[in-house]
XYZ file of C-alpha atoms in Angstrom:
746
model
C 52.879 14.809 -6.695
C 56.265 14.499 -5.026
C 58.078 17.534 -3.682
C 61.798 17.332 -3.994
C 63.470 18.206 -0.742
C 66.558 20.306 -0.676
C 69.744 19.024 0.903
C 69.235 21.404 3.783
C 65.708 20.091 4.424
C 66.910 16.476 4.312
C 69.570 17.256 6.909
C 66.970 19.035 9.079
C 64.516 16.116 8.922
C 67.263 13.588 9.611
C 68.354 15.572 12.617
C 64.731 15.656 13.898
C 64.460 11.868 13.534
C 67.742 11.409 15.347
C 66.606 13.751 18.130
C 63.366 11.762 18.545
C 65.291 8.489 18.554
C 67.873 9.804 20.996
C 65.149 11.289 23.207
C 63.310 7.976 23.159
C 66.472 6.093 24.081
C 67.274 8.610 26.819
C 63.704 8.271 28.101
C 64.024 4.480 28.141
C 67.398 4.791 29.881
C 65.904 7.198 32.420
C 62.944 4.940 33.106
C 65.296 1.978 33.340
C 67.540 3.896 35.775
C 64.616 5.046 37.899
C 63.327 1.464 37.997
C 66.756 0.194 38.979
C 66.819 2.688 41.901
C 63.408 1.499 43.092
C 61.443 4.645 42.214
C 58.580 2.530 40.793
C 58.723 -0.051 43.534
C 61.342 -1.843 45.589
C 63.553 -4.401 43.929
C 65.185 -7.452 45.457
C 68.477 -6.774 47.201
C 71.793 -8.343 46.264
C 71.226 -10.827 49.087
C 67.786 -11.684 47.700
C 69.293 -12.328 44.289
C 71.940 -14.541 45.838
C 69.243 -16.438 47.779
C 66.032 -16.226 45.750
C 62.987 -17.375 47.707
C 60.713 -20.121 46.488
C 58.393 -22.450 48.327
C 60.469 -25.606 48.247
C 59.167 -28.907 49.565
C 61.063 -30.638 52.339
C 61.972 -34.201 51.375
C 61.861 -37.342 53.506
C 64.704 -39.557 52.356
C 64.828 -43.303 52.976
C 67.894 -45.280 54.012
C 68.304 -46.397 50.394
C 68.330 -42.766 49.177
C 64.809 -42.639 47.764
C 62.192 -39.979 48.473
C 59.522 -41.422 50.777
C 57.434 -38.278 50.627
C 57.409 -34.518 50.988
C 56.064 -31.768 53.201
C 54.950 -28.818 51.114
C 52.717 -25.881 50.376
C 53.875 -26.133 46.789
C 55.175 -29.512 45.674
C 58.562 -28.270 44.542
C 61.950 -29.993 44.757
C 65.165 -28.540 43.398
C 67.580 -30.383 41.130
C 70.980 -29.427 39.729
C 71.733 -28.750 36.078
C 73.393 -32.146 35.687
C 70.219 -33.812 36.953
C 68.166 -32.409 34.091
C 68.022 -34.166 30.732
C 69.443 -32.160 27.783
C 66.090 -32.878 26.117
C 64.407 -30.585 28.652
C 66.964 -27.811 28.155
C 66.695 -28.060 24.372
C 62.895 -28.056 24.416
C 62.839 -25.011 26.691
C 65.296 -22.950 24.645
C 63.711 -23.891 21.323
C 60.226 -22.950 22.477
C 60.660 -20.112 24.936
C 63.882 -18.289 24.034
C 65.946 -19.505 21.093
C 68.477 -16.656 21.545
C 68.911 -17.394 25.272
C 72.616 -18.204 24.989
C 73.300 -14.945 23.088
C 71.502 -12.199 25.044
C 72.194 -10.745 28.478
C 68.739 -11.055 29.994
C 66.799 -8.845 27.573
C 66.431 -9.734 23.904
C 65.775 -6.282 22.377
C 65.558 -7.706 18.877
C 62.763 -10.008 19.983
C 61.099 -7.281 22.041
C 60.755 -4.892 19.094
C 59.431 -7.584 16.724
C 56.532 -8.529 19.002
C 54.191 -5.945 17.465
C 54.995 -7.117 13.921
C 54.482 -10.797 14.748
C 51.216 -10.135 16.564
C 49.922 -8.028 13.655
C 50.381 -10.913 11.227
C 48.690 -13.367 13.620
C 51.759 -15.041 15.099
C 51.521 -14.642 18.849
C 54.899 -14.333 20.490
C 55.915 -13.400 23.999
C 58.624 -10.864 24.521
C 59.940 -12.226 27.799
C 63.192 -14.112 27.810
C 63.719 -17.119 30.072
C 65.625 -14.844 32.448
C 62.739 -12.362 32.569
C 60.279 -15.194 33.203
C 62.527 -16.385 36.029
C 62.498 -12.879 37.515
C 58.706 -12.918 37.484
C 58.549 -16.433 38.981
C 60.931 -15.539 41.796
C 59.857 -12.113 42.894
C 56.304 -11.233 41.821
C 53.038 -12.386 40.353
C 51.812 -11.311 36.928
C 49.307 -8.451 37.291
C 46.247 -8.082 35.059
C 46.247 -4.296 35.458
C 47.861 -2.712 32.377
C 49.641 0.079 34.246
C 50.924 -2.245 36.944
C 52.019 -4.716 34.291
C 54.119 -2.031 32.569
C 55.855 -1.327 35.885
C 56.372 -5.059 36.451
C 57.858 -5.427 32.973
C 60.407 -2.715 33.679
C 61.295 -4.366 36.986
C 61.651 -7.725 35.224
C 64.157 -6.152 32.814
C 66.253 -4.785 35.677
C 66.108 -8.038 37.660
C 66.877 -10.059 34.508
C 70.037 -8.054 33.907
C 71.070 -8.481 37.542
C 70.423 -12.222 37.372
C 72.541 -12.517 34.232
C 75.397 -10.720 35.991
C 75.290 -12.945 39.042
C 74.498 -16.352 37.589
C 75.705 -18.463 34.687
C 73.349 -19.488 31.901
C 73.243 -23.023 33.316
C 72.287 -21.705 36.751
C 69.528 -19.539 35.298
C 68.069 -22.462 33.358
C 68.206 -24.612 36.464
C 66.555 -21.974 38.645
C 63.843 -21.448 36.045
C 63.042 -25.145 35.720
C 63.001 -25.494 39.508
C 60.483 -22.661 39.953
C 58.108 -22.963 37.002
C 54.474 -23.918 37.642
C 53.242 -27.066 35.911
C 49.606 -26.495 36.776
C 47.242 -28.644 38.786
C 48.057 -31.367 41.290
C 50.348 -28.966 43.184
C 53.197 -29.537 40.746
C 56.034 -27.007 40.755
C 59.434 -27.491 39.152
C 60.681 -30.034 36.649
C 61.428 -32.651 39.318
C 57.837 -32.735 40.570
C 56.485 -32.603 37.017
C 58.592 -35.569 35.891
C 57.459 -37.574 38.925
C 53.790 -36.571 38.632
C 53.238 -37.133 34.913
C 55.785 -39.837 34.069
C 56.841 -41.292 37.457
C 60.475 -40.666 36.609
C 63.290 -38.236 37.330
C 64.241 -35.189 35.205
C 67.470 -36.757 33.932
C 65.532 -39.626 32.306
C 62.980 -37.589 30.345
C 62.864 -38.462 26.644
C 62.426 -35.766 23.947
C 58.660 -36.362 23.646
C 58.200 -36.343 27.436
C 60.279 -33.183 27.748
C 58.292 -31.569 24.947
C 55.002 -32.368 26.665
C 56.119 -30.831 29.958
C 57.737 -27.747 28.428
C 54.628 -27.293 26.300
C 52.582 -26.921 29.483
C 54.532 -23.908 30.746
C 52.608 -21.208 28.863
C 49.224 -22.760 29.616
C 49.310 -25.482 32.252
C 45.518 -25.542 32.351
C 44.682 -25.602 28.653
C 47.620 -27.892 27.824
C 47.042 -30.300 30.723
C 47.546 -33.887 29.471
C 44.949 -35.054 32.011
C 42.158 -32.551 31.373
C 42.869 -31.647 27.735
C 44.876 -34.492 26.180
C 44.235 -33.374 22.573
C 45.575 -29.891 23.286
C 48.544 -31.390 25.110
C 49.487 -33.582 22.149
C 49.222 -30.661 19.691
C 51.349 -28.488 21.943
C 53.896 -31.290 22.431
C 54.178 -31.698 18.673
C 54.675 -27.953 18.246
C 57.582 -28.090 20.721
C 59.066 -31.069 18.860
C 58.832 -29.105 15.592
C 60.628 -26.162 17.180
C 63.342 -28.529 18.480
C 63.850 -29.758 14.925
C 63.940 -26.191 13.539
C 66.630 -25.300 16.071
C 68.588 -28.454 15.127
C 68.152 -30.177 18.476
C 66.401 -33.031 16.641
C 66.427 -34.195 13.058
C 63.186 -33.909 11.095
C 62.889 -37.679 11.123
C 63.322 -37.902 14.882
C 60.735 -35.177 15.434
C 58.191 -36.996 13.264
C 58.907 -40.266 15.074
C 58.297 -38.679 18.479
C 55.151 -36.921 17.225
C 53.664 -40.292 16.313
C 54.078 -41.652 19.841
C 51.226 -41.665 22.379
C 51.691 -39.458 25.448
C 52.666 -42.477 27.550
C 51.635 -40.923 30.866
C 52.403 -42.679 34.134
C 50.348 -40.365 36.296
C 51.253 -40.191 39.995
C 49.816 -37.059 41.620
C 51.516 -36.186 44.898
C 49.260 -35.944 47.919
C 49.892 -35.980 51.663
C 47.367 -38.816 51.944
C 49.015 -40.973 49.290
C 52.282 -42.757 48.700
C 54.435 -44.847 50.993
C 54.666 -44.576 54.780
C 51.886 -42.010 55.175
C 51.471 -42.670 58.912
C 55.213 -42.553 59.446
C 55.483 -39.264 57.583
C 52.759 -37.772 59.780
C 54.475 -38.790 63.027
C 57.862 -37.692 61.680
C 56.552 -34.246 60.752
C 55.461 -33.562 64.328
C 58.837 -34.725 65.600
C 60.782 -32.546 63.167
C 58.663 -29.489 63.950
C 59.246 -30.102 67.653
C 63.005 -30.393 67.097
C 63.133 -27.164 65.069
C 61.311 -25.347 67.868
C 63.102 -26.863 70.860
C 66.576 -26.672 69.319
C 65.931 -23.025 68.413
C 67.164 -23.574 64.854
C 67.087 -20.521 62.588
C 68.066 -19.568 59.059
C 70.900 -17.155 58.344
C 68.455 -14.230 58.260
C 67.253 -15.077 61.771
C 63.840 -16.393 60.781
C 62.564 -19.807 61.804
C 62.611 -22.756 59.440
C 59.336 -23.605 57.741
C 59.074 -27.334 57.129
C 56.622 -26.828 54.262
C 58.599 -24.116 52.443
C 62.319 -24.282 53.188
C 63.393 -27.433 51.340
C 64.855 -29.335 54.284
C 66.320 -32.791 53.751
C 65.131 -35.250 56.390
C 67.149 -38.453 56.420
C 65.420 -41.483 57.918
C 66.215 -45.124 58.614
C 63.144 -46.464 56.823
C 64.023 -48.693 53.879
C 61.921 -47.882 50.813
C 61.727 -51.475 49.576
C 60.991 -52.979 52.990
C 58.267 -50.377 53.517
C 56.694 -51.497 50.255
C 56.837 -55.128 51.387
C 55.283 -54.284 54.767
C 52.397 -52.377 53.216
C 51.864 -55.118 50.624
C 51.822 -57.827 53.329
C 49.265 -55.886 55.337
C 46.995 -55.358 52.350
C 47.282 -58.963 51.198
C 46.240 -60.507 54.496
C 43.910 -57.866 55.946
C 41.799 -58.186 52.827
C 41.305 -61.875 53.688
C 40.877 -61.293 57.425
C 38.181 -58.668 56.881
C 36.208 -61.203 54.850
C 36.502 -63.654 57.773
C 35.287 -60.968 60.174
C 32.341 -59.965 57.985
C 31.233 -63.574 57.574
C 31.689 -64.147 61.315
C 29.160 -61.388 62.104
C 26.844 -61.827 59.119
C 23.232 -62.386 60.168
C 23.876 -61.467 63.803
C 22.521 -58.459 65.632
C 25.329 -56.083 66.547
C 23.158 -54.470 69.206
C 22.642 -57.832 70.921
C 26.064 -59.324 70.246
C 28.016 -56.245 71.370
C 26.720 -55.007 74.751
C 27.862 -51.380 74.410
C 27.419 -51.071 70.652
C 24.872 -48.241 70.933
C 27.268 -46.253 73.121
C 30.181 -46.884 70.736
C 28.020 -45.783 67.797
C 26.966 -42.605 69.568
C 30.583 -41.916 70.500
C 31.681 -42.422 66.883
C 28.990 -40.037 65.658
C 30.015 -37.283 68.078
C 33.689 -37.643 67.155
C 32.998 -37.324 63.423
C 33.766 -34.230 61.342
C 30.143 -34.194 60.197
C 28.835 -33.928 63.755
C 31.269 -31.138 64.647
C 30.329 -29.164 61.521
C 26.587 -29.474 62.229
C 27.132 -28.575 65.871
C 29.063 -25.431 64.871
C 26.158 -24.463 62.631
C 23.949 -24.402 65.735
C 21.935 -27.521 64.890
C 20.057 -29.186 67.743
C 20.705 -32.824 68.722
C 17.406 -33.803 67.076
C 18.373 -32.049 63.828
C 21.824 -33.635 63.870
C 20.356 -37.082 64.456
C 17.943 -36.536 61.573
C 20.856 -35.556 59.331
C 22.751 -38.734 60.295
C 19.705 -40.796 59.337
C 19.248 -39.103 55.951
C 21.000 -40.788 52.980
C 23.932 -38.783 51.592
C 26.866 -39.213 49.232
C 29.711 -41.061 50.957
C 33.229 -42.076 50.054
C 34.191 -45.301 51.842
C 37.430 -47.201 52.223
C 37.473 -50.826 51.074
C 40.363 -53.213 50.546
C 39.472 -53.171 46.848
C 39.715 -49.390 46.587
C 37.616 -46.427 47.690
C 33.978 -46.406 46.592
C 31.440 -43.590 46.205
C 28.008 -44.577 47.423
C 24.793 -43.248 48.938
C 24.021 -44.278 52.504
C 22.979 -42.889 55.857
C 25.918 -41.275 57.670
C 25.059 -43.318 60.770
C 25.441 -46.495 58.689
C 28.853 -45.331 57.508
C 29.904 -45.165 61.177
C 28.674 -48.731 61.680
C 30.701 -49.736 58.623
C 33.798 -48.002 59.995
C 33.420 -49.576 63.445
C 33.415 -53.050 61.869
C 36.648 -52.465 59.952
C 39.625 -54.288 61.433
C 42.643 -52.047 61.980
C 46.262 -53.107 61.794
C 49.711 -51.729 62.535
C 53.240 -53.069 62.214
C 56.811 -51.939 62.698
C 60.052 -53.638 61.689
C 63.503 -52.703 62.982
C 67.127 -53.760 63.083
C 67.749 -54.920 66.679
C 71.481 -54.187 66.467
C 71.273 -50.532 65.421
C 67.749 -49.702 66.542
C 66.986 -48.462 63.013
C 63.323 -48.697 62.061
C 63.029 -50.259 58.601
C 59.257 -50.260 58.017
C 56.320 -48.493 59.671
C 52.669 -49.140 58.821
C 50.520 -47.162 61.235
C 47.078 -48.106 59.965
C 45.046 -49.435 57.070
C 44.404 -46.187 55.151
C 45.715 -42.759 56.109
C 43.190 -40.774 54.063
C 40.244 -42.231 55.998
C 41.801 -43.167 59.360
C 44.611 -40.825 60.340
C 45.330 -42.104 63.855
C 48.741 -43.781 63.976
C 48.665 -47.166 65.757
C 52.438 -47.748 65.762
C 53.543 -45.032 68.182
C 50.558 -42.868 69.042
C 48.104 -45.638 69.913
C 48.410 -48.157 72.747
C 46.537 -51.413 73.257
C 46.604 -54.225 75.803
C 49.567 -56.461 74.974
C 48.303 -59.818 76.251
C 50.654 -62.790 76.152
C 53.394 -60.834 74.371
C 54.254 -59.661 77.918
C 54.987 -63.200 79.175
C 58.637 -63.272 78.002
C 59.453 -60.387 80.369
C 58.565 -62.525 83.399
C 60.535 -65.498 82.100
C 63.509 -63.233 81.360
C 63.636 -62.055 84.974
C 63.509 -65.674 86.187
C 66.353 -66.660 83.860
C 68.551 -63.670 84.702
C 67.980 -63.369 88.446
C 67.211 -66.968 89.433
C 69.109 -68.771 86.650
C 66.009 -70.791 85.741
C 66.640 -73.176 82.858
C 64.150 -73.430 79.980
C 64.217 -77.167 80.814
C 62.924 -76.641 84.328
C 59.627 -78.495 84.778
C 56.586 -77.082 86.561
C 53.272 -78.729 87.299
C 50.702 -76.932 85.138
C 48.103 -76.345 87.823
C 46.534 -73.200 89.304
C 48.892 -71.236 91.544
C 47.412 -68.367 93.527
C 49.498 -65.277 94.297
C 48.955 -63.440 97.576
C 50.195 -60.169 98.977
C 49.183 -57.752 96.228
C 45.641 -56.934 97.186
C 43.003 -59.528 96.357
C 44.449 -63.058 95.854
C 44.943 -63.683 92.166
C 45.033 -66.778 89.988
C 44.548 -66.608 86.219
C 42.122 -68.703 84.258
C 43.257 -71.216 81.663
C 41.142 -72.388 78.757
C 40.656 -76.158 79.256
C 41.018 -76.846 75.535
C 44.397 -75.078 75.484
C 45.787 -76.280 78.823
C 48.663 -78.748 78.677
C 48.204 -81.213 81.534
C 50.918 -82.305 83.960
C 54.581 -81.374 84.281
C 55.891 -79.211 81.439
C 59.118 -77.297 80.830
C 59.278 -73.517 80.969
C 60.126 -73.486 77.260
C 57.012 -75.453 76.424
C 54.934 -73.342 78.791
C 55.970 -70.181 76.956
C 55.623 -71.876 73.576
C 52.054 -72.955 74.351
C 51.313 -69.720 76.252
C 50.285 -71.417 79.515
C 48.828 -68.942 82.016
C 49.248 -71.078 85.164
C 52.964 -71.703 84.668
C 53.525 -68.023 83.871
C 51.735 -67.099 87.104
C 53.926 -69.586 88.996
C 57.082 -67.941 87.601
C 55.691 -64.514 88.529
C 55.097 -65.795 92.052
C 58.766 -66.850 92.219
C 60.293 -63.563 90.997
C 57.714 -60.952 92.067
C 56.132 -58.151 89.974
C 58.564 -55.339 90.861
C 61.612 -56.774 88.980
C 59.386 -57.607 86.008
C 58.036 -54.065 85.895
C 61.567 -52.684 86.129
C 62.741 -54.854 83.236
C 59.771 -53.780 81.099
C 60.739 -50.164 81.691
C 64.416 -50.836 80.961
C 63.336 -52.339 77.655
C 61.735 -49.087 76.583
C 58.017 -49.421 77.337
C 56.917 -45.864 78.121
C 53.260 -46.461 79.025
C 52.114 -47.064 82.595
C 52.984 -50.500 84.029
C 51.895 -51.094 87.620
C 53.898 -53.668 89.643
C 51.095 -56.191 90.102
C 51.211 -59.926 89.329
C 48.738 -59.498 86.446
C 51.390 -57.791 84.298
C 52.787 -61.268 83.556
C 49.724 -61.815 81.345
C 49.962 -58.386 79.710
C 47.072 -56.471 81.256
C 48.891 -53.172 80.607
C 48.682 -51.137 77.405
C 51.679 -50.430 75.179
C 52.397 -49.316 71.630
C 53.679 -51.425 68.761
C 56.679 -49.081 68.742
C 57.593 -49.799 72.365
C 56.885 -53.541 72.274
C 58.904 -54.083 69.106
C 61.765 -52.083 70.607
C 61.572 -54.141 73.799
C 61.859 -57.458 71.945
C 64.894 -56.132 70.081
C 66.864 -56.427 73.337
C 66.382 -60.217 73.255
C 67.973 -60.347 69.791
C 70.765 -57.899 70.658
C 72.464 -59.607 73.619
C 70.283 -57.794 76.146
C 71.169 -54.358 74.810
C 68.133 -52.123 74.246
C 68.833 -49.506 71.614
C 66.210 -46.820 71.319
C 64.144 -47.420 68.149
C 65.416 -44.765 65.766
C 63.757 -43.494 62.594
C 65.189 -39.972 62.222
C 68.913 -39.755 61.477
C 69.540 -36.117 60.666
C 68.070 -32.922 59.244
C 69.887 -30.762 56.696
C 68.956 -27.459 55.123
C 68.464 -27.188 51.372
C 72.185 -26.558 50.899
C 73.237 -29.680 52.791
C 74.248 -27.966 56.037
C 73.653 -30.162 59.096
C 70.956 -28.805 61.404
C 70.308 -31.793 63.669
C 71.615 -35.299 64.195
C 69.911 -37.908 66.370
C 71.884 -39.999 68.841
C 69.864 -42.947 70.187
C 69.903 -43.965 73.835
C 71.352 -47.376 74.704
C 70.556 -49.403 77.852
C 71.898 -52.786 78.986
C 68.468 -54.154 79.881
C 69.619 -57.686 80.754
C 72.823 -59.687 80.628
C 73.803 -61.318 77.321
C 73.320 -64.845 78.678
C 69.705 -64.197 79.722
C 68.985 -62.564 76.356
C 70.418 -65.551 74.475
C 68.408 -68.023 76.557
C 65.286 -65.960 75.796
C 65.936 -66.273 72.054
C 65.992 -70.052 72.609
C 62.717 -69.797 74.533
C 61.096 -67.650 71.832
C 62.227 -70.012 69.085
C 60.231 -72.652 70.930
C 57.046 -70.635 70.248
C 57.659 -71.076 66.525
C 59.057 -74.619 66.678
C 56.406 -76.203 68.888
C 53.912 -73.598 70.030
C 51.392 -70.950 69.033
C 53.649 -69.671 66.245
C 53.900 -73.065 64.541
C 52.026 -71.981 61.425
C 55.121 -69.953 60.437
C 56.631 -73.383 59.759
C 53.589 -75.409 58.705
C 51.669 -72.914 56.558
C 54.238 -70.337 55.477
C 57.297 -72.570 55.142
C 59.738 -70.393 57.075
C 62.427 -72.850 58.231
C 65.159 -70.453 59.353
C 65.872 -69.484 62.985
C 62.906 -67.366 64.092
C 61.572 -66.640 67.545
C 58.447 -64.825 68.523
C 55.378 -64.576 70.676
C 51.688 -64.425 69.922
C 49.341 -62.381 72.073
C 45.572 -62.439 72.421
C 43.806 -60.185 74.897
C 40.535 -60.693 76.748
C 37.562 -61.389 74.457
C 39.958 -61.447 71.470
C 39.976 -57.642 71.369
C 43.652 -57.498 70.329
C 45.778 -59.874 68.346
C 49.583 -59.581 68.467
C 52.632 -61.236 67.048
C 56.190 -60.059 67.636
C 58.795 -61.960 65.671
C 62.562 -61.879 66.164
C 65.444 -62.859 63.912
C 69.125 -61.894 64.283
C 68.677 -59.044 61.800
C 65.044 -57.994 62.138
C 62.452 -57.639 64.886
C 58.893 -57.023 63.730
C 55.760 -56.298 65.748
C 52.217 -56.657 64.413
C 48.894 -55.704 66.058
C 45.339 -56.204 64.789
C 42.004 -55.190 66.302
C 38.978 -52.961 65.794
C 38.833 -49.309 66.764
C 36.776 -50.241 69.838
C 37.845 -53.131 72.066
C 34.256 -54.281 72.510
C 34.062 -55.120 68.791
C 36.002 -58.290 68.037
C 35.917 -61.901 66.864
C 33.683 -64.011 69.099
C 35.914 -67.104 68.883
C 39.580 -67.447 69.846
C 40.479 -69.621 66.873
C 39.686 -66.599 64.668
C 40.576 -63.779 67.051
C 43.915 -65.037 68.386
C 47.126 -63.329 67.380
C 48.213 -66.443 65.506
C 45.371 -65.760 63.054
C 45.075 -61.965 63.090
C 48.697 -60.815 63.285
C 51.195 -63.633 62.647
C 50.281 -64.092 58.934
C 51.229 -60.496 58.157
C 54.631 -61.040 59.749
C 55.024 -64.240 57.693
C 54.108 -62.611 54.379
C 56.400 -59.669 55.100
C 59.359 -61.896 55.975
C 58.876 -64.058 52.884
C 59.072 -60.949 50.707
C 62.141 -59.682 52.580
C 63.960 -63.018 52.352
C 63.174 -63.290 48.645
C 64.967 -59.986 47.989
C 68.690 -60.747 48.303
C 69.573 -57.067 47.790
C 68.297 -56.291 51.307
C 70.952 -58.491 52.893
C 68.547 -60.128 55.374
C 69.823 -63.702 55.522
C 67.968 -66.884 56.453
C 70.966 -69.033 57.366
C 71.943 -66.915 60.386
C 71.177 -67.907 63.982
C 71.373 -65.864 67.159
C 74.987 -65.590 68.312
C 75.965 -66.983 71.686
C 77.432 -64.464 74.140
C 81.236 -64.276 74.193
C 81.355 -65.489 77.772
C 79.384 -68.621 76.937
C 76.120 -69.884 78.404
C 76.069 -71.282 81.933
C 72.357 -72.171 81.863
C 71.592 -75.628 80.511
C 69.543 -75.623 77.314
C 69.855 -79.356 76.572
C 66.905 -80.846 78.434
C 68.370 -84.376 78.435
C 71.496 -83.083 80.151
C 69.352 -80.976 82.473
C 67.260 -83.997 83.497
C 70.416 -85.994 84.230
C 71.689 -83.122 86.354
C 68.395 -82.963 88.233
C 68.388 -86.731 88.745
C 71.947 -86.625 90.105
C 71.010 -83.843 92.480
C 68.083 -85.892 93.799
C 70.369 -88.877 94.480
C 72.805 -86.695 96.437
C 69.920 -85.209 98.411
C 68.695 -88.694 99.346
C 72.158 -89.785 100.493
C 72.523 -86.642 102.597
C 69.107 -87.228 104.098
C 67.492 -84.030 102.690
C-alpha cells in the first residue's frame, strides 16, 4: 500500500536529502582540507614535488654512447617522454586510466562506480595514474585498513598537486620511470624493456608494450618468466582494451594476440654483462672522487652512487670491449685444455713443491672457511667439512655447472684454472678502449688489470734498450757478441742464464737480440747504461710499483700491473709522450650538470727519435722474433710491434703489442706463481698471451666502423732520425770508421 505524500512532505524529504548530501560533501571537503594541511600525516613539500625522490641507477656510459652497466639498489633508469613508444602510453592509458587526459588527478566518476563494478564481479581499481604515481613516489601501500584510508586521502591531495605542477606527459613519464616490474630488480620502463626484450622503450611494439603494462598490477602473477600463461592472457586483455579505446583496430589486436611472447630475456646483475671488472674498479674510483672532491647535492646531502642516477662517462668502447672479451674466451678455452692435458696423470703434490701450502692458503681465504670459523668451528671440524661432498657451482669455459664435490677439491680445481687479463688503449689520447680484468667476475672478483701485479719478465727489456738509444745513441744495427757478460758493483756479481736451445750464437744486432729476447745481450746493454737511468725511465713511463735500481730489472724481475705496462708501452707509439691511461672522462648528475672532469697527466718520457727507433726495434720482435706467429699463424701483415715476456718457471706469460692507434697488453698465469706449465714452449708468452692479442686485433681490424686502420705505420719525428736504421749503411759506416782508425794508428 502506497501512501501519497503531500507537497510539503516531499519538500521536507528533499531538503533532508540535500542536507545529508551537502553534509557529506562538506565532510569530504573538511577531511580533504585537513589532509592537505598534514593533520593526518606530513605531505611532501613543494620542493619534494619539484624533485621527487626515487632510487635511480647510475649509468656507466661507453665512448660510443652505450650503457656498459649500472650501479643500483633498484635497477631504474629514467627516460624522457619522447624516448617512450606511443604503444606503451596507449597501453597504459587504456588499461589503467582511460580518462587520464580528462581528469585533474582524481576521477570521481570512476571512484564512485567502484562499488557497483565490484558487486557485479568486475574488479576495478579506483586509483588514477596520477594517484598511483603519488603512491610510488612518496609511500608504500599499507595492508592496514585504517592506514590505507589515510594513505588514500593523501594520494588524492598529492595527485592534485602533481597535476598542478606537471603536464600530463610529465606525469606519464614519471610514472613509467618509477613503476615496479617485479623480479630481477627491474624498475621503470627502460629497465623492463632491456630485461625482457633487450631493447629500448622507444622500440617496443604493441604486443611487447601490452605484456609489460600488463605486469604492473601483478608483476609476480603476470611474470612472463614464472607464469607465462598468465602473462599471455594479461597481455591479450591489454591488447583488447587498446582496441576498445581505438588505439588499435580489432584486426591488429587479434594479430598481436596470436604472436608468441618473443622474450629476449637479459636480467641485469652486477656480476653479468660487459666489463664487469672495469665497472668494479671504476665504482671505487668514483666513490673516492665524490668523497675527496666533497661533492654534494643541492640539499647538502652526499651523492649516493647506487641511488642518485649519476651519469659516468668513460673511454671504453662498447664494441671493442666485446671483441676483447670474445678473444679471451675463444683462446683461454683452448689454453685451459692444453694445461689440463699437460698435468693429466701427474701428482700435483709431487710436481708442485708448495702445493699443500697453496691449498691450505686457498682454503683459509675462502668464504666457506670464514663462515665456519665465525660459527666457532674447530680446525678439525672445518677440515672435516671441506672433505665432505657438498653442492657446488663451478666456473667452466662452457658455462657454469652445478655439481657435488668436496669443497677442498673445488679449491684444487680453482687453483688449476689459468687466469688472464688484458687492456687496450689509444696511445695518442691515453683513452682505455677495452678492459678485461679476469676470466669470470662472479667467481673470481680480483681485478688483474690494475689491482693485481705480476713479474713482467722480458717485457721489461725494451726499457733498457730505450735508454741506450736515447742516451748513448746506440743503433739497432749495432752488433754485440752474444756471450755471458757479468755486471759488478751492485752487490753480488750478476750474469743471467740463457737457454742453450734459444741462444743465438755469435755477433748479433741489438734489434735481433731484442727480437729473439737474448738475455746476455740485454745484460751487456744494461752494463753500458747502468740500472739507475733504466729505473728512472720505467718510472717516467708510468709504472707505479716498486722498481729497485739493480741490473736484474733489465730482465723484468720487478712486478707491475697490466695497466701500468700497457701505459708504458704507449709512450713508444706516441713519440715518447706518456699520457696517463684514462678511463673516466666525467661525472654528471641526473640532470646533466657536470660534477667532475678528469684531466690526464702527460710526461715526455723520452725524446721522439728514441721512441721512433724503439718502434722499429719492437717491430723486429714480430717480423723476425718471438712474436713471429702474429705473421705466420694469424696473418697480421700490417705494421705491428710488440714484446713477449715469460717469467721464471713459466709462471707468467705476457705480450704487449703496439700499433700507431692501439697498444694492448695481455697477461696469463695461474692464481699462484708456483702453479704453471712445466715447459717453456707451452708456458711462454708467445703461447699464453700473444694469441689473445692476435684474435682481438683481427676482430678490431675487421670492423671498419672503429676506424683502426691496418695501412698506417708509425710516424717519423718531425726533426727526422739521426740514428741509422739501415744496417747495410750502418755496416759501411762502421767499416769506414775502422779504416780511419787504422790510418790514424788507433
